[in-house]
Coordinates of C-alpha atoms and ligand atoms in Angstrom, one line a residue:
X1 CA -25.8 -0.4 62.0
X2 CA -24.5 -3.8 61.4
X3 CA -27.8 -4.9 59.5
X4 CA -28.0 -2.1 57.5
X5 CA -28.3 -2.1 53.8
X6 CA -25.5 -0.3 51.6
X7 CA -28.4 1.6 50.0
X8 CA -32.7 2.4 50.5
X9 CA -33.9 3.3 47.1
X10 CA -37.3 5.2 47.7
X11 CA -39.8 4.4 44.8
X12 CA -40.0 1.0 43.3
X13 CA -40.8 2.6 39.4
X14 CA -38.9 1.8 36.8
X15 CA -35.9 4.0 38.1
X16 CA -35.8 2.2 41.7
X17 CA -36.2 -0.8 40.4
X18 CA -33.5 -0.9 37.8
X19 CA -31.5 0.8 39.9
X20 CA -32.0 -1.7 42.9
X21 CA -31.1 -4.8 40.1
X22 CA -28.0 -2.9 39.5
X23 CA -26.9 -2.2 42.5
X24 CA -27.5 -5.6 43.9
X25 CA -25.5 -7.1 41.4
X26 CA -22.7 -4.8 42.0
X27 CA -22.7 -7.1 45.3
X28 CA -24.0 -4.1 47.1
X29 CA -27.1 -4.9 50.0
X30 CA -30.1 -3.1 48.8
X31 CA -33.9 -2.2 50.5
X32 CA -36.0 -0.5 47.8
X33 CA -39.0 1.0 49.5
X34 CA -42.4 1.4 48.0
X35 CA -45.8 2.8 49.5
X36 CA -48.4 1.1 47.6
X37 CA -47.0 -1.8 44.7
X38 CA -44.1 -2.2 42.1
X39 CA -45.2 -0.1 39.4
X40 CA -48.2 1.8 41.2
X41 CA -47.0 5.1 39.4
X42 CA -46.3 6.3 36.3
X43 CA -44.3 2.5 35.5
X44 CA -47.1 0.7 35.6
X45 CA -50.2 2.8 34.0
X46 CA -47.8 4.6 31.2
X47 CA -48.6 4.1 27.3
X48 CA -45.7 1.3 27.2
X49 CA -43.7 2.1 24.1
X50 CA -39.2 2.7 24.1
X51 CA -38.8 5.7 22.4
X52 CA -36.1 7.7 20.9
X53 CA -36.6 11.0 22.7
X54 CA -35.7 13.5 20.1
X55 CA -33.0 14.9 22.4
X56 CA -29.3 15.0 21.6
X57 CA -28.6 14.9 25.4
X58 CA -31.0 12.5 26.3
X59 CA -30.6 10.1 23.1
X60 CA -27.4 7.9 24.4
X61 CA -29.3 7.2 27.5
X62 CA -32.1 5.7 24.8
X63 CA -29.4 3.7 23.2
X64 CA -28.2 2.1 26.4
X65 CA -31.7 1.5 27.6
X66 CA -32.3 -0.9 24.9
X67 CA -29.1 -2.9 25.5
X68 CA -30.3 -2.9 29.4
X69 CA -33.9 -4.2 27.8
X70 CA -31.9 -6.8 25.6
X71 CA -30.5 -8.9 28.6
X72 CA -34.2 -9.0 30.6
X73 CA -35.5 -12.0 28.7
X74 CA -34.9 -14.2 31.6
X75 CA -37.5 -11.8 34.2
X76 CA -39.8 -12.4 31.8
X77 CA -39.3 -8.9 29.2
X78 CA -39.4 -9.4 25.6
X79 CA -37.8 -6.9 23.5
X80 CA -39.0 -6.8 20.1
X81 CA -36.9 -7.5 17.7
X82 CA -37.4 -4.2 15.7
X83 CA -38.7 -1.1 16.5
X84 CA -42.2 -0.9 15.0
X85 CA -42.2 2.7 13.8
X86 CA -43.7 5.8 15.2
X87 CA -45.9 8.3 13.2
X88 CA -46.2 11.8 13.7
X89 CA -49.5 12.8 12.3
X90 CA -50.8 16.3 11.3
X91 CA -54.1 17.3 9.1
X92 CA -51.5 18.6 6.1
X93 CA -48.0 17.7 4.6
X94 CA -47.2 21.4 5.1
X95 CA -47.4 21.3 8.8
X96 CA -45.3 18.6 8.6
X97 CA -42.3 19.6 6.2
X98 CA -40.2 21.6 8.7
X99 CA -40.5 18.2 11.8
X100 CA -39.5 16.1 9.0
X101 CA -36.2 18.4 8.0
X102 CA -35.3 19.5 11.7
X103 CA -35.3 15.5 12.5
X104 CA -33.8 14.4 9.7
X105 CA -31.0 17.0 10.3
X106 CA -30.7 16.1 14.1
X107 CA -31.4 12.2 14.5
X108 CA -30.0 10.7 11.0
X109 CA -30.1 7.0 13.1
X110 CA -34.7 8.2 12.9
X111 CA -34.6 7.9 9.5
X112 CA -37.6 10.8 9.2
X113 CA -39.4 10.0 6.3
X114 CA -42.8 12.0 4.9
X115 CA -45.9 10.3 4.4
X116 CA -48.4 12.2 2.4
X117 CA -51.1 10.0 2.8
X118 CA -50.5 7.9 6.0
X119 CA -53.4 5.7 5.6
X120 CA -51.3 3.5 3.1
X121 CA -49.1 2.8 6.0
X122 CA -51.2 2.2 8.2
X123 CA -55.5 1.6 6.8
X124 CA -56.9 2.4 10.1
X125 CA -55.6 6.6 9.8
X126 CA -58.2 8.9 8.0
X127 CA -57.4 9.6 4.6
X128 CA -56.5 13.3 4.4
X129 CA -53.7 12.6 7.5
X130 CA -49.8 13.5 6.6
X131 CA -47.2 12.1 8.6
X132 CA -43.4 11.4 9.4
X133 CA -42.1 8.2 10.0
X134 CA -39.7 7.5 12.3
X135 CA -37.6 4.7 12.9
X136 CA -38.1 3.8 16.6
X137 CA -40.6 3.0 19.1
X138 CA -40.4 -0.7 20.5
X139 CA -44.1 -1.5 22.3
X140 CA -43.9 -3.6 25.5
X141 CA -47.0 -3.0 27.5
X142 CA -47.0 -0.4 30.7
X143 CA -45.6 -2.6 33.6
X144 CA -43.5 -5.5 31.6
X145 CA -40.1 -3.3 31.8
X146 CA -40.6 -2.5 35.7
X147 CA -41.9 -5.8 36.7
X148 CA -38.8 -7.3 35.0
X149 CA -36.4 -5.1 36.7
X150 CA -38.1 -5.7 40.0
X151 CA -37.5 -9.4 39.4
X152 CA -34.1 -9.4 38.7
X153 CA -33.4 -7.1 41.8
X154 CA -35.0 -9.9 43.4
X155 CA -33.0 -12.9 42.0
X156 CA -29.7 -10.6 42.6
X157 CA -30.9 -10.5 46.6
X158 CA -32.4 -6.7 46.7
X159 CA -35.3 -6.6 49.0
X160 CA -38.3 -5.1 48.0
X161 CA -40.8 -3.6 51.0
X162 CA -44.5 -2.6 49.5
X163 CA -46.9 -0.8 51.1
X164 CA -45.4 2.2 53.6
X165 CA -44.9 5.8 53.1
X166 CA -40.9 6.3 53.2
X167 CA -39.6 9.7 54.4
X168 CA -35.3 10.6 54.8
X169 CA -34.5 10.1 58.3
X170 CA -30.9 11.2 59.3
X171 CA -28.6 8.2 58.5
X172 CA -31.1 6.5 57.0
X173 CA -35.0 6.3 56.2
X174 CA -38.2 5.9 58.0
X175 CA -41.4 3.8 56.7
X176 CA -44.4 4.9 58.1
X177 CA -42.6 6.6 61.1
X178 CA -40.0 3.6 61.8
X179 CA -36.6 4.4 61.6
X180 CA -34.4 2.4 59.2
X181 CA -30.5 3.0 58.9
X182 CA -28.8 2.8 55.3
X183 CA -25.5 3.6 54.5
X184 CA -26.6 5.9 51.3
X185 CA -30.9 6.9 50.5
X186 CA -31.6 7.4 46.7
X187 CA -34.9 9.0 46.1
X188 CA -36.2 8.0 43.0
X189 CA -39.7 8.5 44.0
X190 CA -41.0 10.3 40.8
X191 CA -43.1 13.3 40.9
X192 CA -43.0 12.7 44.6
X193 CA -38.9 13.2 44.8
X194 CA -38.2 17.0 45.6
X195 CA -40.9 16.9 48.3
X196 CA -38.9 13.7 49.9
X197 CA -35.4 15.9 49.6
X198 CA -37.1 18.8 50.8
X199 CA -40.1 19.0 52.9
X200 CA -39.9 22.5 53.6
X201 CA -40.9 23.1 50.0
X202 CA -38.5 25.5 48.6
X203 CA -36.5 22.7 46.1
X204 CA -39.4 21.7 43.6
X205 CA -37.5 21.2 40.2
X206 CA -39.5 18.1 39.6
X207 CA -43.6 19.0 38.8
X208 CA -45.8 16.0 38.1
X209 CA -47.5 16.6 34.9
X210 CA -50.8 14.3 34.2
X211 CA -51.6 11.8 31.5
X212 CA -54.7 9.6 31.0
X213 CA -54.9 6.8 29.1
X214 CA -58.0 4.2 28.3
X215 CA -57.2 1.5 26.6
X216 CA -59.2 0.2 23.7
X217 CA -59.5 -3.4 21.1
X218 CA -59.8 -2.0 17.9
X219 CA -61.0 -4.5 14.8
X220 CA -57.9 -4.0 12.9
X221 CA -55.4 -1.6 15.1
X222 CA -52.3 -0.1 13.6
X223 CA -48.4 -1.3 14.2
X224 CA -46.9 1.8 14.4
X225 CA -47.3 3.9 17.6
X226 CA -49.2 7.1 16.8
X227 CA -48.7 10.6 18.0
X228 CA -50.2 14.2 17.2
X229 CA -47.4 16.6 16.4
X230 CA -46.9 18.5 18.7
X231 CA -46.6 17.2 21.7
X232 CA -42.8 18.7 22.3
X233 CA -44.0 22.0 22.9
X234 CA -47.0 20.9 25.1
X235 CA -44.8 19.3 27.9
X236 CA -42.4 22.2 27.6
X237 CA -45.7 24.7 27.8
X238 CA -47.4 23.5 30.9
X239 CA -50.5 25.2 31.5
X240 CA -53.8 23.3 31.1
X241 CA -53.4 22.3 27.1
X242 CA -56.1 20.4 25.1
X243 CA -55.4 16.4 24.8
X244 CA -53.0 15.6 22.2
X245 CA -54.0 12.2 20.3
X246 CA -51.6 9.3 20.7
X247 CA -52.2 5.5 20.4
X248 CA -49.8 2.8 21.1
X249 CA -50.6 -0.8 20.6
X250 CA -48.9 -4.3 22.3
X251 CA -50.5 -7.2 21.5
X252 CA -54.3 -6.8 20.4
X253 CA -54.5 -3.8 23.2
X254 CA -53.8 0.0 22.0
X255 CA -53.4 2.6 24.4
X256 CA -55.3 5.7 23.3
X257 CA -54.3 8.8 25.3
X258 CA -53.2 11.9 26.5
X259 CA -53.5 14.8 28.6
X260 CA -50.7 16.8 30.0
X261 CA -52.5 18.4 32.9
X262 CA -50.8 20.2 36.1
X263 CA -53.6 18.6 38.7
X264 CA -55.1 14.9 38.7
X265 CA -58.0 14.7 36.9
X266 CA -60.9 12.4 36.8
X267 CA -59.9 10.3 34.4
X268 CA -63.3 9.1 33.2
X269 CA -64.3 12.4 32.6
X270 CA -61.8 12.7 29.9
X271 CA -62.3 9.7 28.5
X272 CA -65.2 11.1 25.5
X273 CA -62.8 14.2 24.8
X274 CA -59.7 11.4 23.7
X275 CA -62.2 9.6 21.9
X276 CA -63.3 13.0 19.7
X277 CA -59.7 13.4 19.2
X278 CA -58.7 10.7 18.7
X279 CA -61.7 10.2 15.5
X280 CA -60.7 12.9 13.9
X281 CA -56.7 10.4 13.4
X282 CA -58.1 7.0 13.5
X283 CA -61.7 6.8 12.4
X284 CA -62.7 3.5 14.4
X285 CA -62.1 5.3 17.5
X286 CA -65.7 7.1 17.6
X287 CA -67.9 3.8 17.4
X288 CA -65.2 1.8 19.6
X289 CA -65.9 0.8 23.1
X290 CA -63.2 2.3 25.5
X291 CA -62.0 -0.6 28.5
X292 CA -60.0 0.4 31.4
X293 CA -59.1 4.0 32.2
X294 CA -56.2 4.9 34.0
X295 CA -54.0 8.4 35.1
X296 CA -50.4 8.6 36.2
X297 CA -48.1 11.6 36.6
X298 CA -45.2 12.2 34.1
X299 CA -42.3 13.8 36.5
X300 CA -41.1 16.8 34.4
X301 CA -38.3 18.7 35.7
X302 CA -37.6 22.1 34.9
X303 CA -35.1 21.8 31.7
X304 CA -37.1 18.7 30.6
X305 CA -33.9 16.7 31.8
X306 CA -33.4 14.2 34.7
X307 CA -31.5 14.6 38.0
X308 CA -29.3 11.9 38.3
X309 CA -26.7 12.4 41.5
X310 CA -26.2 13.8 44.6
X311 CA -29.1 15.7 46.4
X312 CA -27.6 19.6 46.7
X313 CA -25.8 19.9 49.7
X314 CA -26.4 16.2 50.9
X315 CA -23.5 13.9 51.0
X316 CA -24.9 10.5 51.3
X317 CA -28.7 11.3 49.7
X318 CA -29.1 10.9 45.9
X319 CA -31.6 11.8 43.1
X320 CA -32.6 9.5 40.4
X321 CA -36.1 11.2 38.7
X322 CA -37.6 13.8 36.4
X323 CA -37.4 11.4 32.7
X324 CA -40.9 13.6 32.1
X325 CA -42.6 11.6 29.3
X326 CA -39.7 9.3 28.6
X327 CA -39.3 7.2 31.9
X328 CA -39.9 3.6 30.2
X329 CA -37.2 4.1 27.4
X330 CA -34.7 5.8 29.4
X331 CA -34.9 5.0 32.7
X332 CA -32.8 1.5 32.7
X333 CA -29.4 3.4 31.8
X334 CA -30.4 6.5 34.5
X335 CA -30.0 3.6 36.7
X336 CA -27.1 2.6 35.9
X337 CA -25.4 6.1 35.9
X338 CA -26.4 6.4 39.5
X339 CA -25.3 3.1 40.4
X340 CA -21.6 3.7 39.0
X341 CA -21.8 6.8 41.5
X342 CA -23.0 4.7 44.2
X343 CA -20.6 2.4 44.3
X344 CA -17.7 4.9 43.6
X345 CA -17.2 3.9 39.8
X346 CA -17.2 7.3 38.5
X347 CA -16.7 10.6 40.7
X348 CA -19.9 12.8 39.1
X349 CA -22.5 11.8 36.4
X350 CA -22.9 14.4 33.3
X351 CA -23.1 17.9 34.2
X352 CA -26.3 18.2 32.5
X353 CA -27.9 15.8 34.5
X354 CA -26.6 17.1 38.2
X355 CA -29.3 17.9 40.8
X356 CA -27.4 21.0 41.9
X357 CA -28.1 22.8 38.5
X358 CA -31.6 23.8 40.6
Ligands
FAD401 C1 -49.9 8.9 30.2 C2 -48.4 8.6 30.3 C3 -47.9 7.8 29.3 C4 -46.5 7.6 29.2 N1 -46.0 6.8 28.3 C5 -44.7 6.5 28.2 C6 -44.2 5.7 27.2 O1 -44.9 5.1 26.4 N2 -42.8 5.5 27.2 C7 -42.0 6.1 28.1 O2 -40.8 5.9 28.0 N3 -42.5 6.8 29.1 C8 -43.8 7.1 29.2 N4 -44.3 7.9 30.2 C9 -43.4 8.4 31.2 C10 -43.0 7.4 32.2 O3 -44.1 6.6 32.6 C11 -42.3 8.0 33.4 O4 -41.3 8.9 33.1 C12 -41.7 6.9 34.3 O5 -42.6 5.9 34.6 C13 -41.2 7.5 35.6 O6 -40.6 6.5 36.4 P1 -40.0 6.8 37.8 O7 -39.4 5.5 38.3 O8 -39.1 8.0 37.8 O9 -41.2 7.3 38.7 P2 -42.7 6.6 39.1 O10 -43.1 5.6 38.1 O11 -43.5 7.8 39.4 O12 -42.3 5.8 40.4 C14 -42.1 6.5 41.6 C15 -42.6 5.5 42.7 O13 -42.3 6.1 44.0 C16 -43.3 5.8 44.9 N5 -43.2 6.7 46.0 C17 -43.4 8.1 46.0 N6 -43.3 8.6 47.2 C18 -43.0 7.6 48.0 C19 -42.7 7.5 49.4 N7 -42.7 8.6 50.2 N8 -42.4 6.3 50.0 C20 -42.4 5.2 49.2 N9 -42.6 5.2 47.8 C21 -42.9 6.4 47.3 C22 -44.5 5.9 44.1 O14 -45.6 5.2 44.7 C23 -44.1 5.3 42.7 O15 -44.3 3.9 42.7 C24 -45.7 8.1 30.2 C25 -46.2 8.9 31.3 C26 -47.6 9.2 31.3 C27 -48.1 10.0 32.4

């Protein structure tokens, strides 16, 4: 046992890999274990904005993230220096009247503002779209926030193994069958985490739910990140829902999405159905060539809230997974909550976040 690391972490996402940085710095000797690349999931192939969530127990995890984001410029992350603005967009101002009072009654720091005619915001919506503007939303690509936590895990002596199926072991881990001791396991594995704690099947609090996104170069593409209202209640819904239009743009590259679908689809399939809904939003969208297409799974958990602690009934295995649609902008201070547990900083993390509440 004398080589063994303090601690495997089991999925190098955005949660392993922020985790691993954290750890490592702590002085702590850390492998973090991936089957296929850094960001393969859901980290890498997401529509890349930090978002408030809209949350009140999720929202101080937001707050922190960005602080965590605002000392990565040295692995290469660039945090904008303001948040760009998201807008939620419906056909009428009606539809949107009550979103607008329930936000600006819950989130004062969102600043919920209506706009009846969104188009003078932002030329590229249709004319007769309403929406709510909302003062967040910071876009930094898919990967950028995982790849620069994977770096810094690096530079702080964390070592990262790609490329072989990890499974608990007692005391330990194996990778594709080999055994490998660690003092603690955190599974932070994404969708993929209760089936790692549990391979018997009866703990599933964690369902993947599935989102396709193509990217597309439009002439003159908007600054704010858009989003259909709506798509609260379709994550909390489940079911097989209709795409919900969203469109987030870093650079000159805007991601137009989504689905929230229980299986994998074939993303190229889908691809003309985003399109039509997207059209009906953003106009330039129907005669606009779509590039690269690409499907992840969102890991929702049950309550819509993240398991952050210690596997039930497991002393030295821990949880770190189920941020759903918010993984990018909250994942950094998740992290960090589980490190402070790891390294005996605090004796529990919030209630509301424990594993053992499934
Ligand atoms: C279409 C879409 C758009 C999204 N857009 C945004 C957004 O704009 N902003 C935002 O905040 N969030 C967004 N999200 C959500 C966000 O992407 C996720 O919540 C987040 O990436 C989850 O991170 P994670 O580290 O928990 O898991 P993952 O990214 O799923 O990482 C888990 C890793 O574990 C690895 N793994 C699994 N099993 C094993 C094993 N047995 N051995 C070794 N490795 C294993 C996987 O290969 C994977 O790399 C989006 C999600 C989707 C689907």
């Amino acid at each position: 046992m004398a080589d063994a690391p303090d601690v495997a972490v089991v999925g190098a996402g955005i949660v392993g890999c922020a985790l691993a940085a954290f750890l490592a710095e702590a002085g702590a000797s850390v492998l973090l274990l991936e089957r296929d690349e850094v960001g393969a999931a859901a980290s890498g192939r997401n529509s890349g904005i930090l978002q408030h969530p809209m949350d009140a127990a999720l929202a101080p995890l937001f707050e922190e993230s960005l602080r965590h984001y605002g000392e990565l410029r040295e692995h290469g992350f660039a945090l904008p220096d303001e948040p760009h603005g998201v807008l939620i967009l419906a056909p009428s101002e009606d539809a949107l009247a009550g979103e607008r009072e329930a936000l600006r009654d819950a989130f004062p720091e969102l600043r919920a503002e209506l706009v009846p005619a969104a188009a003078e915001l932002e030329p590229a919506i249709a004319r007769d779209v309403a929406a709510v503007r909302l003062h967040t939303g910071y876009p930094v690509g898919p990967a950028a926030a995982t790849a620069a936590f994977a770096a810094r895990a690096r530079a702080a002596g964390a070592t990262i193994v790609a490329g072989g199926e990890a499974a608990l072991a007692r005391g330990g881990v194996t990778v594709d069958g080999a055994r490998t001791p660690a003092g603690a396991v955190v599974l932070a594995a994404g969708p993929w985490t209760p089936a790692l704690a549990d391979p018997a099947g009866a703990w599933r609090p964690i369902a993947p739910l599935w989102g396709v996104v193509a990217e597309v170069r439009l002439p003159a593409p908007p600054r704010h990140a858009l989003e259909e209202a709506g798509i609260d209640q379709l994550v909390a819904s489940g079911g097989d829902p209709p795409p919900l239009f969203s469109l987030v743009t870093t650079g000159a590259v805007s991601a137009l999405g989504s689905t929230f679908l229980p299986e994998r689809p074939d993303a190229e399939a889908l691809v003309p159905l985003l399109r039509e809904r997207g059209a009906r939003f953003v106009p330039a969208l129907a005669d606009t060539r779509t590039g690269p297409v690409r499907a992840c799974a969102r890991p929702l958990s049950a309550d819509g809230l993240p398991l952050l602690g210690r596997a039930p009934g497991r002393h030295d295995v821990f949880v770190a997974a189920g941020h759903g649609p918010w993984g990018i902008s909250l994942g950094p201070a998740s992290a960090r909550l589980v490190a402070e547990l790891l390294l005996g900083r605090v004796a529990e993390p919030p209630a509301a976040f424990d594993p053992g509440r499934f």
